Amino acid sequence: MAAAATRRPEEKGRDRGGWNITNSRERGRLDDDSLCWTTERAAGARSLHAQSLSVPDARDRFMPTGLESLDLALHGGLPCASICEVVGPAGAGKTQFCLKACVLAMRNGGGSIFIDTESRFSAERLCEIARTSFPEQFSDPEAQQALAGRCTVYSVTSTEQLLEVLKSLDEVIIERGVKMIVVDSIACLARREFSRQGLGARQNLLAKQAQQMKFLAETFTIPIVVSNQVTTRYAAKTTNNEDEEGSPSNRGIVTDDAESFLTAALGNTW
């Protein structure tokens, strides 16, 4: 069984004020029984070397997905130095697309970062997608293990934790040669933590997360893929004001002529 190099944020420890290494049987290595948490971050100001921030060649501005119609619609593939949002209902295949994006980023030796907010990451599925998509390259179990080892997984459980992880990624991107960042999903934690009365605070935190992702994408010229959930909205007016989520239970009585449709969650600000 393959296992990805997995990280989770812990409370600040006594040594250097950074992340602690915890729950790892063998520091810095993979094993077959568990995913390893293997991160430690130095505190204080950090600097980047100029050569790590080189301007990309025109051919490197997109990462092809291998799906001809999708690449055509995206004018070449997933845009580098940009955030790509994948929206769909439960079961539509958003997580599978995110895993495939990681495989595409890693197939030529690069690394990827997968930020998991719904506990749906599967190293086995990652290797299965690689083996099915590129059998000539990943039919060997050792090649699959090496691929999984280049995928760094963060398991986060709160919106504040997600923001802290995003702020800590610059060194990891350089050290591991990361070519792709995935957040699956951006909506899960925000919708769970904030009620209607807290929409202002929620949007403020989402804006900070988006700003940090935009900084990482543009600084390192890599694509960032973010999955998002859907919500139901109504074309006709209701008996009271609409709320941002468009939920019938929160909006009062819907008129008989209302037409419902699905749209991306989290509102227009996000």
mmCIF file of C-alpha atoms in Angstrom, residues 64-204:
data_model
loop_
_atom_site.group_PDB
_atom_site.id
_atom_site.type_symbol
_atom_site.label_atom_id
_atom_site.label_comp_id
_atom_site.label_asym_id
_atom_site.label_seq_id
_atom_site.Cartn_x
_atom_site.Cartn_y
_atom_site.Cartn_z
ATOM 1 C CA PRO A 64 -2.471 20.204 -19.834
ATOM 2 C CA THR A 65 -5.059 17.899 -18.240
ATOM 3 C CA GLY A 66 -4.989 15.321 -21.033
ATOM 4 C CA LEU A 67 -8.707 15.916 -21.648
ATOM 5 C CA GLU A 68 -8.824 17.474 -25.095
ATOM 6 C CA SER A 69 -12.160 19.290 -24.733
ATOM 7 C CA LEU A 70 -11.241 20.657 -21.290
ATOM 8 C CA ASP A 71 -7.788 21.802 -22.411
ATOM 9 C CA LEU A 72 -9.410 23.514 -25.389
ATOM 10 C CA ALA A 73 -11.903 25.306 -23.128
ATOM 11 C CA LEU A 74 -9.069 26.387 -20.819
ATOM 12 C CA HIS A 75 -6.876 27.508 -23.767
ATOM 13 C CA GLY A 76 -4.197 24.947 -22.980
ATOM 14 C CA GLY A 77 -4.936 23.407 -19.597
ATOM 15 C CA LEU A 78 -4.854 24.459 -15.965
ATOM 16 C CA PRO A 79 -3.424 28.004 -15.922
ATOM 17 C CA CYS A 80 -0.198 28.463 -13.975
ATOM 18 C CA ALA A 81 0.090 31.451 -11.613
ATOM 19 C CA SER A 82 -3.662 31.235 -11.144
ATOM 20 C CA ILE A 83 -6.423 29.647 -9.051
ATOM 21 C CA CYS A 84 -8.742 27.183 -10.788
ATOM 22 C CA GLU A 85 -12.065 26.466 -9.063
ATOM 23 C CA VAL A 86 -13.790 23.107 -9.595
ATOM 24 C CA VAL A 87 -17.480 23.218 -8.665
ATOM 25 C CA GLY A 88 -19.998 20.407 -8.507
ATOM 26 C CA PRO A 89 -22.460 18.508 -6.315
ATOM 27 C CA ALA A 90 -21.462 15.608 -4.098
ATOM 28 C CA GLY A 91 -20.370 12.606 -6.134
ATOM 29 C CA ALA A 92 -19.545 14.620 -9.254
ATOM 30 C CA GLY A 93 -15.864 13.625 -9.128
ATOM 31 C CA LYS A 94 -14.237 16.775 -7.722
ATOM 32 C CA THR A 95 -11.806 14.872 -5.484
ATOM 33 C CA GLN A 96 -10.912 12.513 -8.340
ATOM 34 C CA PHE A 97 -10.129 15.508 -10.537
ATOM 35 C CA CYS A 98 -7.956 16.967 -7.771
ATOM 36 C CA LEU A 99 -6.048 13.691 -7.433
ATOM 37 C CA LYS A 100 -5.560 13.536 -11.202
ATOM 38 C CA ALA A 101 -4.215 17.108 -11.130
ATOM 39 C CA CYS A 102 -1.641 16.022 -8.542
ATOM 40 C CA VAL A 103 -0.587 13.093 -10.729
ATOM 41 C CA LEU A 104 -0.135 15.419 -13.710
ATOM 42 C CA ALA A 105 2.068 17.707 -11.634
ATOM 43 C CA MET A 106 4.200 14.857 -10.287
ATOM 44 C CA ARG A 107 4.592 12.573 -13.286
ATOM 45 C CA ASN A 108 7.821 14.296 -14.377
ATOM 46 C CA GLY A 109 9.416 14.362 -10.942
ATOM 47 C CA GLY A 110 7.792 17.403 -9.351
ATOM 48 C CA GLY A 111 5.942 17.504 -6.070
ATOM 49 C CA SER A 112 2.401 18.425 -5.100
ATOM 50 C CA ILE A 113 0.559 19.622 -2.016
ATOM 51 C CA PHE A 114 -2.919 18.310 -1.196
ATOM 52 C CA ILE A 115 -4.799 20.196 1.547
ATOM 53 C CA ASP A 116 -7.570 17.871 2.707
ATOM 54 C CA THR A 117 -10.502 19.417 4.602
ATOM 55 C CA GLU A 118 -12.948 16.515 4.182
ATOM 56 C CA SER A 119 -10.702 13.520 4.998
ATOM 57 C CA ARG A 120 -11.133 12.147 1.489
ATOM 58 C CA PHE A 121 -7.528 11.902 0.350
ATOM 59 C CA SER A 122 -6.503 8.374 -0.613
ATOM 60 C CA ALA A 123 -2.934 7.440 -1.491
ATOM 61 C CA GLU A 124 -4.217 4.190 -2.987
ATOM 62 C CA ARG A 125 -6.588 6.075 -5.292
ATOM 63 C CA LEU A 126 -3.775 8.481 -6.244
ATOM 64 C CA CYS A 127 -1.622 5.543 -7.354
ATOM 65 C CA GLU A 128 -4.547 3.893 -9.123
ATOM 66 C CA ILE A 129 -5.179 7.046 -11.162
ATOM 67 C CA ALA A 130 -1.474 7.269 -12.025
ATOM 68 C CA ARG A 131 -1.322 3.622 -13.049
ATOM 69 C CA THR A 132 -4.466 3.881 -15.191
ATOM 70 C CA SER A 133 -3.575 7.206 -16.808
ATOM 71 C CA PHE A 134 0.113 6.474 -17.443
ATOM 72 C CA PRO A 135 0.602 2.679 -17.369
ATOM 73 C CA GLU A 136 3.956 2.849 -19.134
ATOM 74 C CA GLN A 137 5.278 5.048 -16.323
ATOM 75 C CA PHE A 138 3.552 3.824 -13.153
ATOM 76 C CA SER A 139 2.850 0.111 -13.591
ATOM 77 C CA ASP A 140 5.728 -0.671 -11.223
ATOM 78 C CA PRO A 141 4.764 -0.556 -7.492
ATOM 79 C CA GLU A 142 8.064 1.170 -6.708
ATOM 80 C CA ALA A 143 7.250 3.946 -9.157
ATOM 81 C CA GLN A 144 3.839 4.341 -7.535
ATOM 82 C CA GLN A 145 5.440 4.508 -4.089
ATOM 83 C CA ALA A 146 7.861 7.174 -5.288
ATOM 84 C CA LEU A 147 4.967 9.149 -6.765
ATOM 85 C CA ALA A 148 2.981 9.014 -3.521
ATOM 86 C CA GLY A 149 6.060 10.128 -1.614
ATOM 87 C CA ARG A 150 6.153 13.369 -3.607
ATOM 88 C CA CYS A 151 2.607 14.291 -2.559
ATOM 89 C CA THR A 152 2.553 16.236 0.715
ATOM 90 C CA VAL A 153 -0.850 16.044 2.396
ATOM 91 C CA TYR A 154 -2.124 18.455 5.041
ATOM 92 C CA SER A 155 -5.211 17.453 7.009
ATOM 93 C CA VAL A 156 -6.895 20.574 8.391
ATOM 94 C CA THR A 157 -9.984 20.893 10.571
ATOM 95 C CA SER A 158 -10.691 24.638 10.801
ATOM 96 C CA THR A 159 -10.642 27.720 8.602
ATOM 97 C CA GLU A 160 -7.982 29.392 10.766
ATOM 98 C CA GLN A 161 -5.830 26.280 10.513
ATOM 99 C CA LEU A 162 -6.202 26.302 6.749
ATOM 100 C CA LEU A 163 -5.009 29.914 6.600
ATOM 101 C CA GLU A 164 -1.974 29.102 8.764
ATOM 102 C CA VAL A 165 -1.065 26.164 6.518
ATOM 103 C CA LEU A 166 -1.290 28.352 3.417
ATOM 104 C CA LYS A 167 1.015 30.896 5.039
ATOM 105 C CA SER A 168 3.602 28.200 5.790
ATOM 106 C CA LEU A 169 3.933 26.714 2.297
ATOM 107 C CA ASP A 170 6.609 28.855 0.634
ATOM 108 C CA GLU A 171 9.561 26.910 2.057
ATOM 109 C CA VAL A 172 7.867 23.564 1.366
ATOM 110 C CA ILE A 173 7.246 24.554 -2.262
ATOM 111 C CA ILE A 174 10.939 25.303 -2.775
ATOM 112 C CA GLU A 175 12.295 22.310 -0.860
ATOM 113 C CA ARG A 176 10.024 19.720 -2.512
ATOM 114 C CA GLY A 177 9.827 21.239 -5.995
ATOM 115 C CA VAL A 178 6.043 21.600 -5.768
ATOM 116 C CA LYS A 179 4.270 22.105 -9.102
ATOM 117 C CA MET A 180 0.654 22.000 -7.901
ATOM 118 C CA ILE A 181 -1.405 22.900 -4.816
ATOM 119 C CA VAL A 182 -4.868 21.440 -4.244
ATOM 120 C CA VAL A 183 -7.444 22.508 -1.643
ATOM 121 C CA ASP A 184 -10.288 19.975 -1.359
ATOM 122 C CA SER A 185 -12.558 21.640 -0.458
ATOM 123 C CA ILE A 186 -12.635 25.347 0.308
ATOM 124 C CA ALA A 187 -16.332 25.315 1.270
ATOM 125 C CA CYS A 188 -16.449 22.455 3.768
ATOM 126 C CA LEU A 189 -14.931 24.201 6.780
ATOM 127 C CA ALA A 190 -16.397 27.638 6.092
ATOM 128 C CA ARG A 191 -19.969 26.397 5.804
ATOM 129 C CA ARG A 192 -19.609 24.255 8.907
ATOM 130 C CA GLU A 193 -18.121 26.954 11.150
ATOM 131 C CA PHE A 194 -20.167 30.041 10.273
ATOM 132 C CA SER A 195 -23.892 30.672 10.597
ATOM 133 C CA ARG A 196 -25.898 33.293 8.714
ATOM 134 C CA GLN A 197 -25.035 35.831 11.387
ATOM 135 C CA GLY A 198 -21.341 35.230 10.788
ATOM 136 C CA LEU A 199 -21.272 35.702 7.013
ATOM 137 C CA GLY A 200 -19.224 38.884 7.274
ATOM 138 C CA ALA A 201 -16.498 37.206 9.311
ATOM 139 C CA ARG A 202 -16.591 34.185 7.013
ATOM 140 C CA GLN A 203 -16.117 36.233 3.856
ATOM 141 C CA ASN A 204 -13.288 38.174 5.473
#
